[in-house]
Amino acid sequence: MKNKIVFAILISVFAIVVAYLANTALKMKPISDLSHLGGDFSLQGNKGEVKLSDFKGKVSILYFGFTTCPDVCPMALSHLRSKLSSLNEEKQNKIQTIFVSVDWKRDTPEKTQEYASFFGRNIVGLTGNRDEIDKVTRLYSVYYSFVDLEDSELGYTVDHTSRYFVIDGDSKLVGMFSDIQNDPKFMKVLENSIGRL
């Protein structure tokens, strides 16, 4: 009897593991497959509503973060500014950088734009309410989560996905990168997208 119970438990555990792995496999897509990501969205800028489609005809680079980010966002945006500065002015004028703050509790459109402007003249800072932010983060499969900070005046920080999304002149996602410093494909995708405008 005891052996039968142990056997039944093992079978149940095995079934759960198999089901979990199968479900995970269905959800996972290779990073090179971007067909399930992207799309138009609407957020708030310091001068009103802004849509991704407003930048059709330009190559857009989309990055998600928040203005009180202590290290990841400033570093990521500084790396992006450095990469873009290597392009000539004509090419730079064909690129629109978009910084989206996911901190809908604290970041206003004005604050977001002011922060974004530190990282380049041609950058738009956008944010929105919770529903608007959740919609756009779902489109691009971006994770964010508020984390309480004890003994801090800030009260909380935000964990978030750090990725650069390259969107071509037809508003189609054509590249997604975590490390543009060491990945030569970033500039290649960017140059190819500019060349197709």
PDB file of C-alpha atoms in Angstrom:
ATOM      1  CA  MET A   1       0.000   0.000   0.000  1.00  0.00           C
ATOM      2  CA  LYS A   2       2.800   2.366   0.952  1.00  0.00           C
ATOM      3  CA  ASN A   3       4.588   1.696  -2.334  1.00  0.00           C
ATOM      4  CA  LYS A   4       1.412   2.440  -4.267  1.00  0.00           C
ATOM      5  CA  ILE A   5       1.031   5.830  -2.523  1.00  0.00           C
ATOM      6  CA  VAL A   6       4.660   6.767  -3.227  1.00  0.00           C
ATOM      7  CA  PHE A   7       4.240   5.671  -6.840  1.00  0.00           C
ATOM      8  CA  ALA A   8       1.047   7.746  -7.194  1.00  0.00           C
ATOM      9  CA  ILE A   9       2.787  10.796  -5.741  1.00  0.00           C
ATOM     10  CA  LEU A  10       5.738  10.386  -8.126  1.00  0.00           C
ATOM     11  CA  ILE A  11       3.393  10.073 -11.114  1.00  0.00           C
ATOM     12  CA  SER A  12       1.535  13.225 -10.033  1.00  0.00           C
ATOM     13  CA  VAL A  13       4.764  15.194  -9.642  1.00  0.00           C
ATOM     14  CA  PHE A  14       5.977  13.958 -13.018  1.00  0.00           C
ATOM     15  CA  ALA A  15       2.707  14.984 -14.672  1.00  0.00           C
ATOM     16  CA  ILE A  16       2.901  18.454 -13.132  1.00  0.00           C
ATOM     17  CA  VAL A  17       6.507  18.927 -14.308  1.00  0.00           C
ATOM     18  CA  VAL A  18       5.680  17.762 -17.837  1.00  0.00           C
ATOM     19  CA  ALA A  19       2.659  20.061 -18.004  1.00  0.00           C
ATOM     20  CA  TYR A  20       4.734  23.008 -16.771  1.00  0.00           C
ATOM     21  CA  LEU A  21       7.514  22.386 -19.293  1.00  0.00           C
ATOM     22  CA  ALA A  22       5.043  21.989 -22.132  1.00  0.00           C
ATOM     23  CA  ASN A  23       3.278  25.205 -21.178  1.00  0.00           C
ATOM     24  CA  THR A  24       6.598  27.059 -20.924  1.00  0.00           C
ATOM     25  CA  ALA A  25       7.711  25.768 -24.308  1.00  0.00           C
ATOM     26  CA  LEU A  26       4.528  27.046 -25.894  1.00  0.00           C
ATOM     27  CA  LYS A  27       4.988  30.486 -24.387  1.00  0.00           C
ATOM     28  CA  MET A  28       8.679  30.840 -25.228  1.00  0.00           C
ATOM     29  CA  LYS A  29       9.713  32.253 -28.562  1.00  0.00           C
ATOM     30  CA  PRO A  30      13.278  32.837 -29.740  1.00  0.00           C
ATOM     31  CA  ILE A  31      14.574  36.381 -29.354  1.00  0.00           C
ATOM     32  CA  SER A  32      14.998  36.508 -33.146  1.00  0.00           C
ATOM     33  CA  ASP A  33      11.250  35.987 -33.596  1.00  0.00           C
ATOM     34  CA  LEU A  34       9.689  39.393 -33.038  1.00  0.00           C
ATOM     35  CA  SER A  35       6.404  38.659 -34.802  1.00  0.00           C
ATOM     36  CA  HIS A  36       4.496  38.445 -31.517  1.00  0.00           C
ATOM     37  CA  LEU A  37       5.809  41.806 -30.251  1.00  0.00           C
ATOM     38  CA  GLY A  38       5.219  45.466 -31.032  1.00  0.00           C
ATOM     39  CA  GLY A  39       2.359  47.608 -32.230  1.00  0.00           C
ATOM     40  CA  ASP A  40       1.059  51.133 -32.023  1.00  0.00           C
ATOM     41  CA  PHE A  41       0.355  52.731 -28.669  1.00  0.00           C
ATOM     42  CA  SER A  42      -0.726  56.029 -27.180  1.00  0.00           C
ATOM     43  CA  LEU A  43       0.925  57.711 -24.178  1.00  0.00           C
ATOM     44  CA  GLN A  44       1.250  61.197 -22.736  1.00  0.00           C
ATOM     45  CA  GLY A  45       4.043  63.623 -23.587  1.00  0.00           C
ATOM     46  CA  ASN A  46       4.641  67.062 -22.096  1.00  0.00           C
ATOM     47  CA  LYS A  47       2.568  68.579 -24.925  1.00  0.00           C
ATOM     48  CA  GLY A  48      -0.238  66.044 -24.982  1.00  0.00           C
ATOM     49  CA  GLU A  49      -1.024  62.648 -26.463  1.00  0.00           C
ATOM     50  CA  VAL A  50       1.694  60.958 -28.509  1.00  0.00           C
ATOM     51  CA  LYS A  51       1.371  57.803 -30.595  1.00  0.00           C
ATOM     52  CA  LEU A  52       4.120  55.591 -31.953  1.00  0.00           C
ATOM     53  CA  SER A  53       2.573  56.037 -35.392  1.00  0.00           C
ATOM     54  CA  ASP A  54       3.293  59.787 -35.123  1.00  0.00           C
ATOM     55  CA  PHE A  55       6.902  58.860 -35.896  1.00  0.00           C
ATOM     56  CA  LYS A  56       6.144  56.804 -38.986  1.00  0.00           C
ATOM     57  CA  GLY A  57       8.794  57.572 -41.584  1.00  0.00           C
ATOM     58  CA  LYS A  58      11.540  57.594 -38.969  1.00  0.00           C
ATOM     59  CA  VAL A  59      13.422  54.795 -37.245  1.00  0.00           C
ATOM     60  CA  SER A  60      12.401  54.743 -33.589  1.00  0.00           C
ATOM     61  CA  ILE A  61      14.371  53.379 -30.656  1.00  0.00           C
ATOM     62  CA  LEU A  62      12.166  52.586 -27.685  1.00  0.00           C
ATOM     63  CA  TYR A  63      13.462  52.173 -24.134  1.00  0.00           C
ATOM     64  CA  PHE A  64      11.468  51.614 -20.916  1.00  0.00           C
ATOM     65  CA  GLY A  65      12.588  52.840 -17.492  1.00  0.00           C
ATOM     66  CA  PHE A  66      11.815  55.492 -14.875  1.00  0.00           C
ATOM     67  CA  THR A  67      13.271  58.866 -13.918  1.00  0.00           C
ATOM     68  CA  THR A  68      14.546  57.974 -10.438  1.00  0.00           C
ATOM     69  CA  CYS A  69      16.350  54.860 -11.676  1.00  0.00           C
ATOM     70  CA  PRO A  70      19.730  54.970  -9.919  1.00  0.00           C
ATOM     71  CA  ASP A  71      21.908  53.148 -12.421  1.00  0.00           C
ATOM     72  CA  VAL A  72      20.403  50.962 -15.157  1.00  0.00           C
ATOM     73  CA  CYS A  73      18.474  53.674 -17.020  1.00  0.00           C
ATOM     74  CA  PRO A  74      21.170  56.380 -16.960  1.00  0.00           C
ATOM     75  CA  MET A  75      23.760  53.864 -18.137  1.00  0.00           C
ATOM     76  CA  ALA A  76      21.509  52.437 -20.864  1.00  0.00           C
ATOM     77  CA  LEU A  77      20.542  55.867 -22.195  1.00  0.00           C
ATOM     78  CA  SER A  78      24.145  57.077 -22.049  1.00  0.00           C
ATOM     79  CA  HIS A  79      25.253  54.051 -24.081  1.00  0.00           C
ATOM     80  CA  LEU A  80      22.525  54.789 -26.608  1.00  0.00           C
ATOM     81  CA  ARG A  81      23.553  58.451 -26.876  1.00  0.00           C
ATOM     82  CA  SER A  82      27.147  57.354 -27.468  1.00  0.00           C
ATOM     83  CA  LYS A  83      26.159  54.931 -30.213  1.00  0.00           C
ATOM     84  CA  LEU A  84      23.939  57.454 -31.983  1.00  0.00           C
ATOM     85  CA  SER A  85      26.626  60.148 -31.834  1.00  0.00           C
ATOM     86  CA  SER A  86      28.786  57.966 -34.080  1.00  0.00           C
ATOM     87  CA  LEU A  87      26.292  58.528 -36.914  1.00  0.00           C
ATOM     88  CA  ASN A  88      26.397  61.593 -39.135  1.00  0.00           C
ATOM     89  CA  GLU A  89      23.815  64.333 -38.605  1.00  0.00           C
ATOM     90  CA  GLU A  90      21.688  63.280 -41.574  1.00  0.00           C
ATOM     91  CA  LYS A  91      21.259  59.780 -40.154  1.00  0.00           C
ATOM     92  CA  GLN A  92      20.692  61.062 -36.630  1.00  0.00           C
ATOM     93  CA  ASN A  93      17.823  63.201 -37.913  1.00  0.00           C
ATOM     94  CA  LYS A  94      16.122  60.061 -39.202  1.00  0.00           C
ATOM     95  CA  ILE A  95      16.035  58.501 -35.734  1.00  0.00           C
ATOM     96  CA  GLN A  96      13.514  59.119 -32.969  1.00  0.00           C
ATOM     97  CA  THR A  97      14.458  57.966 -29.488  1.00  0.00           C
ATOM     98  CA  ILE A  98      11.493  57.328 -27.182  1.00  0.00           C
ATOM     99  CA  PHE A  99      11.899  56.938 -23.426  1.00  0.00           C
ATOM    100  CA  VAL A 100       8.836  55.492 -21.687  1.00  0.00           C
ATOM    101  CA  SER A 101       8.592  55.786 -17.911  1.00  0.00           C
ATOM    102  CA  VAL A 102       6.737  52.866 -16.368  1.00  0.00           C
ATOM    103  CA  ASP A 103       6.526  54.702 -13.035  1.00  0.00           C
ATOM    104  CA  TRP A 104       2.920  55.815 -13.446  1.00  0.00           C
ATOM    105  CA  LYS A 105       2.735  56.619  -9.719  1.00  0.00           C
ATOM    106  CA  ARG A 106       5.388  59.321  -9.692  1.00  0.00           C
ATOM    107  CA  ASP A 107       6.558  60.342 -13.166  1.00  0.00           C
ATOM    108  CA  THR A 108       4.560  63.036 -14.930  1.00  0.00           C
ATOM    109  CA  PRO A 109       4.926  63.686 -18.669  1.00  0.00           C
ATOM    110  CA  GLU A 110       6.818  66.903 -17.861  1.00  0.00           C
ATOM    111  CA  LYS A 111       9.204  65.169 -15.460  1.00  0.00           C
ATOM    112  CA  THR A 112       9.748  62.331 -17.914  1.00  0.00           C
ATOM    113  CA  GLN A 113      10.574  64.703 -20.770  1.00  0.00           C
ATOM    114  CA  GLU A 114      12.946  66.727 -18.599  1.00  0.00           C
ATOM    115  CA  TYR A 115      14.788  63.565 -17.594  1.00  0.00           C
ATOM    116  CA  ALA A 116      14.911  62.193 -21.152  1.00  0.00           C
ATOM    117  CA  SER A 117      16.356  65.460 -22.480  1.00  0.00           C
ATOM    118  CA  PHE A 118      19.563  64.873 -20.526  1.00  0.00           C
ATOM    119  CA  PHE A 119      20.344  62.060 -22.958  1.00  0.00           C
ATOM    120  CA  GLY A 120      19.966  63.809 -26.286  1.00  0.00           C
ATOM    121  CA  ARG A 121      18.220  66.580 -28.145  1.00  0.00           C
ATOM    122  CA  ASN A 122      16.124  64.211 -30.255  1.00  0.00           C
ATOM    123  CA  ILE A 123      14.435  62.208 -27.522  1.00  0.00           C
ATOM    124  CA  VAL A 124      10.810  62.116 -26.442  1.00  0.00           C
ATOM    125  CA  GLY A 125       9.795  61.249 -22.887  1.00  0.00           C
ATOM    126  CA  LEU A 126       6.404  59.577 -22.484  1.00  0.00           C
ATOM    127  CA  THR A 127       4.385  58.064 -19.673  1.00  0.00           C
ATOM    128  CA  GLY A 128       0.745  57.459 -18.777  1.00  0.00           C
ATOM    129  CA  ASN A 129      -1.664  56.046 -16.268  1.00  0.00           C
ATOM    130  CA  ARG A 130      -1.527  52.432 -15.160  1.00  0.00           C
ATOM    131  CA  ASP A 131      -3.794  51.124 -17.925  1.00  0.00           C
ATOM    132  CA  GLU A 132      -1.820  52.938 -20.632  1.00  0.00           C
ATOM    133  CA  ILE A 133       1.513  51.700 -19.295  1.00  0.00           C
ATOM    134  CA  ASP A 134       0.245  48.139 -18.890  1.00  0.00           C
ATOM    135  CA  LYS A 135      -1.013  48.138 -22.469  1.00  0.00           C
ATOM    136  CA  VAL A 136       2.291  49.211 -24.007  1.00  0.00           C
ATOM    137  CA  THR A 137       4.401  46.951 -21.787  1.00  0.00           C
ATOM    138  CA  ARG A 138       2.259  43.983 -22.823  1.00  0.00           C
ATOM    139  CA  LEU A 139       2.779  44.884 -26.484  1.00  0.00           C
ATOM    140  CA  TYR A 140       6.550  44.753 -26.054  1.00  0.00           C
ATOM    141  CA  SER A 141       6.662  42.038 -23.375  1.00  0.00           C
ATOM    142  CA  VAL A 142       8.302  44.403 -20.884  1.00  0.00           C
ATOM    143  CA  TYR A 143       8.263  43.507 -17.201  1.00  0.00           C
ATOM    144  CA  TYR A 144       8.032  46.068 -14.419  1.00  0.00           C
ATOM    145  CA  SER A 145       7.270  45.829 -10.718  1.00  0.00           C
ATOM    146  CA  PHE A 146       7.203  48.306  -7.828  1.00  0.00           C
ATOM    147  CA  VAL A 147       9.508  47.336  -4.967  1.00  0.00           C
ATOM    148  CA  ASP A 148       9.178  48.954  -1.538  1.00  0.00           C
ATOM    149  CA  LEU A 149      12.321  50.519  -0.068  1.00  0.00           C
ATOM    150  CA  GLU A 150      12.531  50.650   3.687  1.00  0.00           C
ATOM    151  CA  ASP A 151      14.284  53.673   5.237  1.00  0.00           C
ATOM    152  CA  SER A 152      14.334  55.546   1.918  1.00  0.00           C
ATOM    153  CA  GLU A 153      12.793  58.900   1.088  1.00  0.00           C
ATOM    154  CA  LEU A 154      11.883  57.539  -2.339  1.00  0.00           C
ATOM    155  CA  GLY A 155       9.605  54.948  -0.782  1.00  0.00           C
ATOM    156  CA  TYR A 156       9.996  52.475  -3.648  1.00  0.00           C
ATOM    157  CA  THR A 157      11.987  51.610  -6.720  1.00  0.00           C
ATOM    158  CA  VAL A 158      10.926  49.870  -9.940  1.00  0.00           C
ATOM    159  CA  ASP A 159      12.358  46.648 -11.298  1.00  0.00           C
ATOM    160  CA  HIS A 160      12.036  46.625 -15.073  1.00  0.00           C
ATOM    161  CA  THR A 161      13.191  45.049 -18.309  1.00  0.00           C
ATOM    162  CA  SER A 162      16.176  46.843 -19.832  1.00  0.00           C
ATOM    163  CA  ARG A 163      15.991  46.475 -23.604  1.00  0.00           C
ATOM    164  CA  TYR A 164      16.270  48.645 -26.688  1.00  0.00           C
ATOM    165  CA  PHE A 165      13.558  48.129 -29.295  1.00  0.00           C
ATOM    166  CA  VAL A 166      14.340  49.222 -32.875  1.00  0.00           C
ATOM    167  CA  ILE A 167      11.223  50.081 -34.868  1.00  0.00           C
ATOM    168  CA  ASP A 168      11.444  50.789 -38.599  1.00  0.00           C
ATOM    169  CA  GLY A 169       9.822  53.548 -40.631  1.00  0.00           C
ATOM    170  CA  ASP A 170       6.656  51.488 -41.024  1.00  0.00           C
ATOM    171  CA  SER A 171       6.275  51.155 -37.221  1.00  0.00           C
ATOM    172  CA  LYS A 172       7.354  47.498 -37.335  1.00  0.00           C
ATOM    173  CA  LEU A 173       9.622  46.080 -34.642  1.00  0.00           C
ATOM    174  CA  VAL A 174      12.809  44.895 -36.357  1.00  0.00           C
ATOM    175  CA  GLY A 175      15.267  44.489 -33.480  1.00  0.00           C
ATOM    176  CA  MET A 176      15.448  43.945 -29.736  1.00  0.00           C
ATOM    177  CA  PHE A 177      18.721  44.284 -27.844  1.00  0.00           C
ATOM    178  CA  SER A 178      19.862  44.005 -24.243  1.00  0.00           C
ATOM    179  CA  ASP A 179      23.499  45.030 -24.709  1.00  0.00           C
ATOM    180  CA  ILE A 180      24.217  47.495 -27.499  1.00  0.00           C
ATOM    181  CA  GLN A 181      27.764  48.070 -26.280  1.00  0.00           C
ATOM    182  CA  ASN A 182      28.925  44.599 -27.257  1.00  0.00           C
ATOM    183  CA  ASP A 183      26.391  43.552 -29.888  1.00  0.00           C
ATOM    184  CA  PRO A 184      27.395  44.746 -33.382  1.00  0.00           C
ATOM    185  CA  LYS A 185      23.985  43.734 -34.726  1.00  0.00           C
ATOM    186  CA  PHE A 186      22.426  46.795 -33.100  1.00  0.00           C
ATOM    187  CA  MET A 187      24.165  49.296 -35.376  1.00  0.00           C
ATOM    188  CA  LYS A 188      23.685  46.994 -38.361  1.00  0.00           C
ATOM    189  CA  VAL A 189      19.917  46.805 -37.806  1.00  0.00           C
ATOM    190  CA  LEU A 190      19.805  50.555 -37.228  1.00  0.00           C
ATOM    191  CA  GLU A 191      21.765  51.383 -40.386  1.00  0.00           C
ATOM    192  CA  ASN A 192      19.705  48.949 -42.478  1.00  0.00           C
ATOM    193  CA  SER A 193      16.472  50.468 -41.180  1.00  0.00           C
ATOM    194  CA  ILE A 194      17.662  53.998 -41.959  1.00  0.00           C
ATOM    195  CA  GLY A 195      18.697  52.853 -45.439  1.00  0.00           C
ATOM    196  CA  ARG A 196      15.173  51.608 -46.151  1.00  0.00           C
ATOM    197  CA  LEU A 197      13.485  54.932 -45.351  1.00  0.00           C
TER     198      LEU A 197
END
